[in-house]
Amino acid sequence: MKLPSILPVGPQPNSPVGDDRFHDECGVYGVFGHEDAAAHTVLGLHALQHRGQEAAGIVSYDSGQFHSERFLGEVAENFSAQDVIDRLHGSVAIGHNRYSTAGETVLRNVQPLFAEFAFGGLAVAHNGNLTNGVGLRRRLVRNGSIFQSTTDTEVLIHLIAMSPLTDVIDRLVDALRQAVGAYSLVALTKDILIGVRDPLGVRPLVLGQLGEAMILASETCALDIIGAEFVRDISPGELVVIDDSGVRSMFPFPKSPERFCVFEYIYFARPDSVIEGANVYEARKRIGAELARENGVDADVVIPVPDSGTPAAMGYASETGIPFELGIIRNHYVGRTFIEPSASIRHLGVKLKHNANRYKIANKRVILVDDSIVRGTTSTKIVDMVRQAGATEVHMRIASPPTAHSCFYGVDTPEQSELLAACNDVDAMRKMIGVDSLAFISIDGLYRAMGHTAGRNDALPQYCDACFTGDYPIPLTDREDGEAPQQLSLLAEST
Ligand code: SF4
């Protein structure tokens, strides 16, 4: 999806909590063969809103014409009006939710991207990141390509345009064979809907059915919202072509060991989704239970950092028998527009979004459960809030191993130097966050919770767990080629 995965990324200015989280960077959706294709795509994107809130777009096709509506902002802000949906004629459509860094939030980067080729029109929407996107782009520019966005989705568009092959599927495969990285993408021509997952299957993509219509979606929660049935996951390395004759499947890439992103289970995916056969909510509870087995502590109450820490905290409480309480209440109505980009108000972020439920905290020994620690800024503020509410002890338990490495596979993460775990051992982190004890689930514990009883080394398939282990399963080609400075200048020129 976006090119500048190797840019230093600071806290998002419009976040109510300083945005001390990894961010998934896109949700994709596609409908083939339904008279309300655009309306269903709006609903699907709404269900996938957690995967990207900065922009959304839909392209549909009808009677010789593609229709495109793309906006900055959330789905409900821009696609609620009937006239917008009415402009997206046709029984086929694809859509995209985007999360982006502040400097890139420009309309030209909003997907799906659409281009006219010798074979006709093609719209593409992409979740992931090409780790050789900058190098490919440089080569394309040298050969005369003119870019209009900073997305690596446009790199794919140019590669498709340059392909000497004639068939659109062959051209797409030709383009993707030159790409290195993680991607789940959907594409639309006048008569086919295409879905593809990269050979390692890092990002999710599922196939669903609604009557005669076929649906592609990043997660199953986006099938549920329209009442579609889950058919199956698109397999790693699989390309599906959906047309009037049905669904065709092909595997046009060299086979690789699967490496699905384990962080999807920990944080990114919606808890009601089922991915690769596992319900995300149940996975989080199992992770919490394993965390408790590994890192028990005597306390009076288990409290989640809402919302993403909640299932893990339930698993932790159930395993230990310590009561689970909602000791921190999240204000769900803190929206993007509420926050002004001024330091004087931004430091209030945590209090705007969370408040301590004093009645459940005062005079108690508290175990706080969260999904992860990124920079540690939010954790520090939440711990301070819990202490001010009268906790006698605060113990923090984290439902992921220490996040010590950046992600380059379609997730917006800080530079490694900004990650608390990259530069500090657990005891140093404990002191900085201000807790009486701090513990993380081990990497083997995480794998055990995901059903691999012997831990990471015996797990087949393994997950991508690079942000914990530094074991990057896909080459970081641009970074190894020292492309970061050029990438910065490309961005600066184009935004
Ligand atoms: Fe997921 Fe791998 Fe990225 Fe971590 S490094 S967020 S496990 S894709």
Coordinates of C-alpha atoms and ligand atoms in Angstrom, one line a residue:
M1 CA 0.0 0.0 0.0
K2 CA 2.1 3.0 1.0
L3 CA 5.6 3.5 -0.1
P4 CA 7.2 5.2 2.9
S5 CA 7.2 2.3 5.4
I6 CA 10.8 3.4 6.2
L7 CA 10.0 6.9 7.1
P8 CA 10.2 7.9 10.7
V9 CA 6.6 8.1 11.9
G10 CA 5.6 10.2 14.8
P11 CA 2.4 10.3 16.8
Q12 CA -0.6 11.0 14.7
P13 CA -1.8 14.5 15.2
N14 CA -5.4 13.7 15.2
S15 CA -5.3 10.9 17.7
P16 CA -6.8 11.3 21.1
V17 CA -4.2 9.2 22.8
G18 CA -1.0 10.3 21.0
D19 CA -1.5 7.1 19.0
D20 CA 0.9 4.9 20.8
R21 CA -0.1 1.9 18.7
F22 CA 0.9 0.0 15.6
H23 CA -1.6 0.7 12.9
D24 CA -2.9 -1.6 10.3
E25 CA -2.9 0.3 7.1
C26 CA -5.8 -0.8 5.0
G27 CA -8.9 -2.8 4.6
V28 CA -10.0 -4.0 1.1
Y29 CA -13.4 -5.1 -0.2
G30 CA -14.9 -6.3 -3.4
V31 CA -18.4 -7.3 -4.6
F32 CA -19.2 -9.1 -7.8
G33 CA -22.7 -9.7 -9.1
H34 CA -25.0 -7.7 -6.7
E35 CA -27.3 -4.9 -7.8
D36 CA -26.4 -3.1 -4.6
A37 CA -22.7 -3.6 -5.0
A38 CA -21.7 0.0 -3.9
A39 CA -24.0 0.0 -0.9
H40 CA -22.7 -3.3 0.2
T41 CA -19.2 -2.1 -0.3
V42 CA -19.9 0.9 1.9
L43 CA -21.1 -1.4 4.7
G44 CA -18.1 -3.7 4.2
L45 CA -15.7 -0.7 4.5
H46 CA -17.6 0.4 7.6
A47 CA -17.0 -2.9 9.2
L48 CA -13.3 -2.6 8.3
Q49 CA -13.0 0.9 9.6
H50 CA -10.6 -0.2 12.3
R51 CA -8.1 -1.0 9.5
G52 CA -7.9 2.6 8.3
Q53 CA -9.6 5.8 9.2
E54 CA -7.8 8.4 7.1
A55 CA -9.5 7.9 3.8
A56 CA -11.9 5.6 1.9
G57 CA -12.8 5.0 -1.7
I58 CA -15.0 2.9 -3.9
V59 CA -14.8 2.2 -7.7
S60 CA -17.7 0.5 -9.5
Y61 CA -18.4 -0.4 -13.1
D62 CA -21.6 -0.3 -15.1
S63 CA -22.5 -0.2 -18.8
G64 CA -19.1 0.8 -20.2
Q65 CA -18.1 3.2 -17.5
F66 CA -16.2 3.1 -14.2
H67 CA -17.4 5.3 -11.4
S68 CA -15.1 6.4 -8.6
E69 CA -15.7 8.2 -5.3
R70 CA -12.8 8.8 -3.0
F71 CA -12.7 10.9 0.1
L72 CA -10.4 11.8 3.0
G73 CA -12.0 10.8 6.3
E74 CA -14.0 7.9 7.6
V75 CA -16.6 5.9 5.7
A76 CA -19.7 7.1 7.5
E77 CA -18.6 10.7 7.0
N78 CA -18.5 10.4 3.3
F79 CA -20.5 7.5 2.1
S80 CA -23.8 7.9 4.1
A81 CA -25.4 10.2 1.6
Q82 CA -27.6 8.3 -0.9
D83 CA -26.5 10.5 -3.8
V84 CA -22.9 9.3 -3.4
I85 CA -24.0 5.7 -3.5
D86 CA -26.3 6.4 -6.4
R87 CA -23.3 7.7 -8.4
L88 CA -21.6 4.3 -8.0
H89 CA -23.7 2.4 -10.5
G90 CA -23.2 -1.2 -11.2
S91 CA -23.2 -4.7 -9.8
V92 CA -19.5 -4.8 -9.3
A93 CA -17.4 -2.6 -7.0
I94 CA -14.2 -2.6 -5.0
G95 CA -13.4 -0.4 -1.9
H96 CA -10.6 0.5 0.3
N97 CA -10.0 2.0 3.8
R98 CA -6.7 3.7 4.3
Y99 CA -4.6 4.6 7.3
S100 CA -1.8 6.9 6.5
T101 CA 0.8 9.1 8.1
A102 CA 0.0 12.8 8.4
G103 CA 2.0 14.0 5.4
E104 CA 0.4 11.6 3.0
T105 CA -3.2 12.3 3.7
V106 CA -3.9 13.7 0.3
L107 CA -6.7 12.8 -2.1
R108 CA -4.4 11.6 -4.8
N109 CA -3.2 8.7 -2.5
V110 CA -6.7 7.5 -1.7
Q111 CA -7.5 4.1 -3.2
P112 CA -8.8 2.3 -5.2
L113 CA -6.5 3.7 -7.9
F114 CA -7.9 3.6 -11.4
A115 CA -6.2 3.6 -14.7
E116 CA -7.0 3.1 -18.4
F117 CA -4.8 0.5 -20.1
A118 CA -4.6 -0.9 -23.6
F119 CA -6.9 -3.7 -22.4
G120 CA -9.4 -1.3 -20.7
G121 CA -9.9 0.1 -17.3
L122 CA -8.5 -1.4 -14.1
A123 CA -9.0 -0.3 -10.5
V124 CA -6.8 -1.6 -7.7
A125 CA -6.9 -1.5 -3.9
H126 CA -4.1 -2.8 -1.8
N127 CA -3.4 -3.8 1.8
G128 CA 0.2 -4.3 2.5
N129 CA 3.5 -2.8 1.6
L130 CA 6.0 -3.5 -1.2
T131 CA 9.5 -3.7 0.4
N132 CA 11.0 -3.0 -3.0
G133 CA 8.5 -0.3 -4.0
V134 CA 11.0 2.5 -4.0
G135 CA 13.5 0.7 -6.2
L136 CA 10.7 -0.3 -8.6
R137 CA 9.4 3.2 -8.7
R138 CA 12.8 4.7 -9.4
R139 CA 13.3 2.3 -12.3
L140 CA 9.9 3.1 -13.6
V141 CA 10.5 6.9 -13.4
R142 CA 13.8 6.4 -15.2
N143 CA 11.9 4.7 -18.0
G144 CA 9.4 7.5 -18.3
S145 CA 6.6 6.7 -15.9
I146 CA 4.9 9.7 -14.4
F147 CA 3.5 9.1 -10.9
Q148 CA 0.5 10.9 -9.4
S149 CA 0.6 9.4 -5.9
T150 CA 3.1 8.2 -3.4
T151 CA 1.4 4.8 -3.0
D152 CA 3.1 1.6 -4.1
T153 CA -0.3 0.6 -5.5
E154 CA 0.6 3.0 -8.3
V155 CA 3.9 1.1 -8.8
L156 CA 1.8 -1.9 -9.5
I157 CA -0.3 0.1 -12.0
H158 CA 2.8 1.2 -13.9
L159 CA 4.2 -2.4 -13.9
I160 CA 0.9 -3.6 -15.3
A161 CA 1.0 -0.9 -18.0
M162 CA 4.6 -1.8 -18.9
S163 CA 4.0 -5.5 -19.1
P164 CA 4.5 -7.0 -22.7
L165 CA 1.7 -9.5 -22.0
T166 CA -1.8 -9.1 -23.3
D167 CA -4.2 -10.7 -20.9
V168 CA -5.0 -8.6 -17.8
I169 CA -4.4 -11.5 -15.4
D170 CA -1.1 -12.3 -17.0
R171 CA -0.1 -8.6 -16.7
L172 CA -1.1 -8.4 -13.1
V173 CA 0.8 -11.6 -12.3
D174 CA 3.8 -10.2 -14.3
A175 CA 3.7 -7.1 -12.1
L176 CA 3.3 -8.9 -8.9
R177 CA 6.2 -11.2 -9.7
Q178 CA 8.4 -8.2 -9.8
A179 CA 7.1 -7.0 -6.4
V180 CA 8.6 -8.0 -3.1
G181 CA 6.5 -7.5 0.0
A182 CA 3.2 -8.2 1.7
Y183 CA 0.0 -7.6 -0.1
S184 CA -3.7 -8.6 -0.2
L185 CA -5.3 -6.8 -3.0
V186 CA -8.5 -6.6 -4.9
A187 CA -8.8 -5.4 -8.5
L188 CA -11.7 -4.7 -10.9
T189 CA -12.0 -4.7 -14.6
K190 CA -15.2 -4.3 -16.6
D191 CA -16.0 -7.9 -16.2
I192 CA -13.9 -9.5 -13.5
L193 CA -13.1 -9.1 -9.8
I194 CA -9.7 -10.3 -8.8
G195 CA -8.3 -11.1 -5.4
V196 CA -4.6 -11.9 -4.6
R197 CA -2.6 -12.7 -1.5
D198 CA 1.2 -12.6 -1.4
P199 CA 3.0 -15.9 -1.4
L200 CA 3.6 -15.8 2.4
G201 CA 0.0 -14.7 3.1
V202 CA 1.1 -11.9 5.5
R203 CA -2.1 -9.9 5.3
P204 CA -5.6 -11.5 5.4
L205 CA -8.1 -11.8 2.6
V206 CA -11.3 -13.9 2.7
L207 CA -13.9 -15.0 0.2
G208 CA -17.7 -14.8 1.0
Q209 CA -21.0 -15.3 -0.8
L210 CA -24.3 -13.4 -0.7
G211 CA -26.8 -15.3 -2.8
E212 CA -25.2 -15.4 -6.2
A213 CA -22.8 -12.5 -5.4
M214 CA -19.2 -13.2 -4.4
I215 CA -17.4 -11.0 -1.9
L216 CA -13.8 -10.4 -1.1
A217 CA -12.9 -8.8 2.2
S218 CA -10.0 -8.3 4.5
E219 CA -11.9 -9.8 7.4
T220 CA -15.0 -11.9 8.0
C221 CA -16.6 -9.1 10.1
A222 CA -17.1 -7.4 6.7
L223 CA -19.0 -10.4 5.4
D224 CA -21.2 -10.5 8.5
I225 CA -22.4 -6.9 8.2
I226 CA -24.1 -7.7 4.9
G227 CA -25.2 -11.2 5.9
A228 CA -22.8 -12.9 3.5
E229 CA -21.5 -16.4 4.2
F230 CA -17.9 -17.0 4.8
V231 CA -16.6 -19.4 2.1
R232 CA -12.9 -19.6 2.8
D233 CA -9.7 -17.7 3.2
I234 CA -7.9 -16.9 0.0
S235 CA -4.7 -19.0 0.4
P236 CA -1.2 -17.5 0.5
G237 CA 0.0 -17.0 -3.1
E238 CA -3.5 -17.6 -4.5
L239 CA -5.1 -15.4 -7.1
V240 CA -8.9 -15.7 -7.6
V241 CA -10.7 -14.5 -10.7
I242 CA -14.4 -13.9 -10.2
D243 CA -16.6 -13.5 -13.2
D244 CA -20.0 -14.6 -14.5
S245 CA -18.8 -18.2 -14.8
G246 CA -17.8 -18.4 -11.1
V247 CA -14.6 -18.4 -9.1
R248 CA -11.4 -19.6 -10.7
S249 CA -8.3 -20.1 -8.5
M250 CA -4.7 -20.1 -9.5
F251 CA -1.3 -20.1 -7.8
P252 CA 1.0 -18.2 -10.1
F253 CA 3.9 -17.5 -7.7
P254 CA 6.7 -19.6 -6.5
K255 CA 5.6 -21.4 -3.3
S256 CA 6.9 -20.0 0.0
P257 CA 6.4 -21.0 3.6
E258 CA 3.3 -19.3 5.0
R259 CA 3.9 -16.4 7.4
F260 CA 0.6 -14.8 8.4
C261 CA 0.9 -11.7 10.6
V262 CA 0.5 -12.8 14.2
F263 CA -0.2 -9.2 15.2
E264 CA -3.5 -9.5 13.4
Y265 CA -4.6 -11.8 16.2
I266 CA -3.1 -9.7 19.0
Y267 CA -4.4 -6.3 17.9
F268 CA -5.3 -5.4 14.3
A269 CA -8.2 -7.6 13.4
R270 CA -11.7 -7.2 14.9
P271 CA -12.3 -9.6 17.6
D272 CA -15.4 -11.0 15.9
S273 CA -13.4 -11.9 12.8
V274 CA -12.3 -15.4 12.0
I275 CA -8.9 -15.5 10.3
E276 CA -7.1 -18.5 9.1
G277 CA -9.5 -20.7 11.0
A278 CA -9.1 -18.9 14.3
N279 CA -11.6 -16.6 16.0
V280 CA -9.7 -13.5 17.0
Y281 CA -11.6 -13.0 20.3
E282 CA -10.9 -16.6 21.4
A283 CA -7.3 -16.3 20.3
R284 CA -6.9 -13.2 22.5
K285 CA -8.4 -14.9 25.4
R286 CA -6.1 -17.9 25.0
I287 CA -3.1 -15.4 24.8
G288 CA -4.3 -13.9 28.1
A289 CA -4.5 -17.3 29.7
E290 CA -1.1 -18.2 28.6
L291 CA 0.2 -14.9 29.8
A292 CA -1.2 -15.7 33.2
R293 CA 0.4 -19.1 33.3
E294 CA 3.8 -17.6 32.4
N295 CA 3.5 -14.4 34.5
G296 CA 1.2 -14.8 37.5
V297 CA 1.2 -12.3 40.3
D298 CA -0.8 -12.0 43.5
A299 CA -3.4 -9.2 43.1
D300 CA -7.0 -8.2 43.7
V301 CA -8.3 -7.4 40.3
V302 CA -7.6 -7.8 36.6
I303 CA -8.3 -4.7 34.6
P304 CA -8.0 -4.4 30.8
V305 CA -6.7 -1.4 28.9
P306 CA -9.8 -1.0 26.7
D307 CA -10.6 -2.0 24.1
S308 CA -7.9 -4.1 22.7
G309 CA -6.7 -5.5 26.0
T310 CA -10.1 -6.7 27.0
P311 CA -10.2 -10.3 25.7
A312 CA -6.6 -11.0 26.9
A313 CA -7.6 -9.6 30.4
M314 CA -10.6 -11.9 30.4
G315 CA -8.4 -14.9 29.6
Y316 CA -5.9 -13.8 32.3
A317 CA -8.6 -13.4 34.9
S318 CA -10.3 -16.7 34.0
E319 CA -6.9 -18.6 34.3
T320 CA -6.0 -17.1 37.6
G321 CA -9.4 -16.8 39.3
I322 CA -8.7 -13.1 40.1
P323 CA -11.8 -11.0 39.5
F324 CA -12.1 -9.2 36.1
E325 CA -13.4 -5.6 36.3
L326 CA -13.8 -2.7 33.9
G327 CA -11.6 -0.4 35.9
I328 CA -10.9 1.9 33.0
I329 CA -13.7 3.2 30.9
R330 CA -13.2 4.3 27.4
N331 CA -15.1 7.2 25.9
H332 CA -16.1 6.0 22.5
Y333 CA -17.2 9.4 21.3
V334 CA -13.7 11.0 21.2
G335 CA -13.6 11.5 17.5
R336 CA -11.0 12.7 15.1
T337 CA -12.3 16.2 14.9
F338 CA -12.3 16.8 18.7
I339 CA -8.5 16.9 18.9
E340 CA -6.8 20.1 18.0
P341 CA -3.2 19.7 16.9
S342 CA -1.8 21.8 19.7
A343 CA 0.5 20.5 22.4
S344 CA -1.6 22.2 25.1
I345 CA -4.5 19.9 24.5
R346 CA -2.8 16.8 23.1
H347 CA -1.2 16.0 26.5
L348 CA -4.7 15.4 27.8
G349 CA -5.2 12.6 25.3
V350 CA -5.4 9.7 27.6
K351 CA -7.9 11.4 29.9
L352 CA -10.0 12.3 27.0
K353 CA -10.3 8.8 25.9
H354 CA -10.0 6.8 29.1
N355 CA -11.1 7.4 32.7
A356 CA -10.4 5.4 35.8
N357 CA -13.4 3.7 37.4
R358 CA -12.2 4.6 40.9
Y359 CA -14.8 2.4 42.7
K360 CA -13.1 -0.7 41.2
I361 CA -9.5 0.5 41.7
A362 CA -9.1 2.3 45.0
N363 CA -7.2 0.3 47.6
K364 CA -6.7 -2.6 45.2
R365 CA -3.7 -4.4 43.9
V366 CA -4.3 -4.1 40.1
I367 CA -3.1 -6.2 37.2
L368 CA -3.4 -4.1 34.0
V369 CA -3.5 -6.1 30.8
D370 CA -2.8 -4.5 27.5
D371 CA -2.1 -5.9 24.0
S372 CA 1.3 -4.3 23.4
I373 CA 3.7 -1.6 24.3
V374 CA 5.0 0.5 21.4
R375 CA 6.6 3.8 22.6
G376 CA 5.2 3.4 26.2
T377 CA 3.7 6.9 26.3
T378 CA 0.1 5.7 26.7
S379 CA 1.1 3.0 29.2
T380 CA 2.8 5.6 31.4
K381 CA -0.2 7.8 31.4
I382 CA -2.7 5.0 32.1
V383 CA -0.6 3.7 35.0
D384 CA -0.4 7.2 36.4
M385 CA -4.2 7.5 36.1
V386 CA -4.7 4.1 37.9
R387 CA -2.4 5.1 40.7
Q388 CA -4.2 8.4 41.1
A389 CA -7.4 6.4 41.4
G390 CA -6.0 4.8 44.5
A391 CA -4.4 1.5 43.4
T392 CA -2.0 0.2 46.0
E393 CA 0.0 -1.8 43.5
V394 CA 0.0 -1.8 39.7
H395 CA 1.3 -4.8 37.8
M396 CA 1.3 -4.6 34.0
R397 CA 0.9 -7.7 31.8
I398 CA 1.3 -7.5 28.0
A399 CA -0.3 -9.9 25.6
S400 CA 2.5 -9.8 23.1
P401 CA 6.3 -10.2 23.4
P402 CA 8.3 -6.9 23.5
T403 CA 7.8 -5.0 20.3
A404 CA 11.5 -4.3 19.5
H405 CA 11.4 -4.1 15.7
S406 CA 9.5 -2.0 13.1
C407 CA 7.1 -3.6 10.7
F408 CA 7.6 -3.1 6.9
Y409 CA 4.7 -5.2 5.8
G410 CA 1.8 -2.8 5.6
V411 CA 1.7 -1.6 9.2
D412 CA 2.4 1.9 10.3
T413 CA 5.1 1.7 13.1
P414 CA 7.6 4.0 14.6
E415 CA 11.3 3.8 13.7
Q416 CA 13.0 1.1 15.8
S417 CA 14.7 3.7 17.9
E418 CA 11.3 5.0 19.1
L419 CA 10.2 1.5 20.2
L420 CA 10.5 1.3 24.0
A421 CA 11.5 -2.4 23.9
A422 CA 14.2 -1.8 21.3
C423 CA 16.4 0.2 23.6
N424 CA 15.4 -1.0 27.1
D425 CA 15.2 -4.3 29.0
V426 CA 12.1 -5.2 30.8
D427 CA 13.2 -3.8 34.2
A428 CA 14.1 -0.5 32.5
M429 CA 10.7 -0.4 30.9
R430 CA 9.1 -1.2 34.2
K431 CA 10.7 1.8 35.8
M432 CA 9.9 4.1 32.9
I433 CA 6.2 3.1 32.9
G434 CA 6.1 3.3 36.6
V435 CA 4.7 -0.2 37.5
D436 CA 5.5 -2.5 40.4
S437 CA 6.0 -5.4 37.9
L438 CA 6.0 -5.7 34.2
A439 CA 5.9 -8.9 32.1
F440 CA 5.3 -9.9 28.5
I441 CA 4.1 -13.2 27.1
S442 CA 7.1 -15.1 25.6
I443 CA 7.3 -15.8 21.9
D444 CA 6.9 -19.5 22.6
G445 CA 3.9 -18.7 24.9
L446 CA 2.3 -16.7 22.1
Y447 CA 2.7 -19.7 19.7
R448 CA 1.4 -22.1 22.4
A449 CA -1.7 -19.8 22.7
M450 CA -2.2 -20.1 19.0
G451 CA -2.2 -23.9 19.2
H452 CA 1.4 -24.7 18.6
T453 CA 2.1 -26.6 21.8
A454 CA 5.9 -26.9 21.3
G455 CA 6.3 -23.2 20.7
R456 CA 7.8 -21.2 17.9
N457 CA 10.5 -23.5 16.5
D458 CA 8.2 -26.4 15.9
A459 CA 5.3 -24.3 14.6
L460 CA 4.1 -25.0 11.0
P461 CA 3.2 -22.7 9.6
Q462 CA 5.1 -20.1 11.5
Y463 CA 3.7 -16.6 11.7
C464 CA 5.3 -13.4 10.7
D465 CA 6.5 -12.3 14.1
A466 CA 9.3 -10.0 13.0
C467 CA 8.3 -7.1 15.2
F468 CA 9.1 -9.3 18.2
T469 CA 11.9 -11.4 16.8
G470 CA 13.5 -9.3 14.1
D471 CA 13.2 -12.4 11.8
Y472 CA 11.9 -10.7 8.7
P473 CA 10.5 -13.3 6.3
I474 CA 10.4 -11.0 3.3
P475 CA 13.5 -9.2 2.2
L476 CA 13.6 -5.5 3.1
T477 CA 14.9 -4.7 -0.3
D478 CA 14.6 -0.9 -0.3
R479 CA 16.1 -0.6 3.1
E480 CA 19.0 -2.8 2.2
D481 CA 19.5 -0.7 -0.9
G482 CA 19.6 2.4 1.2
E483 CA 16.6 3.9 -0.5
A484 CA 15.2 5.8 2.5
P485 CA 16.5 9.3 1.7
Q486 CA 15.2 9.2 -1.9
Q487 CA 11.9 8.0 -0.5
L488 CA 11.7 11.1 1.7
S489 CA 12.4 13.4 -1.2
L490 CA 9.7 11.7 -3.3
L491 CA 7.2 12.3 -0.5
A492 CA 8.2 15.8 0.0
E493 CA 7.8 16.6 -3.7
S494 CA 4.4 15.0 -4.0
T495 CA 2.5 16.1 -1.0
Ligands
SF4_1 FE1 2.7 -8.3 11.6 FE2 5.1 -9.1 10.9 FE3 4.4 -6.6 10.7 FE4 4.8 -7.6 13.1 S1 6.4 -7.4 11.5 S2 3.1 -6.3 12.5 S3 4.0 -9.7 12.8 S4 3.5 -8.3 9.6

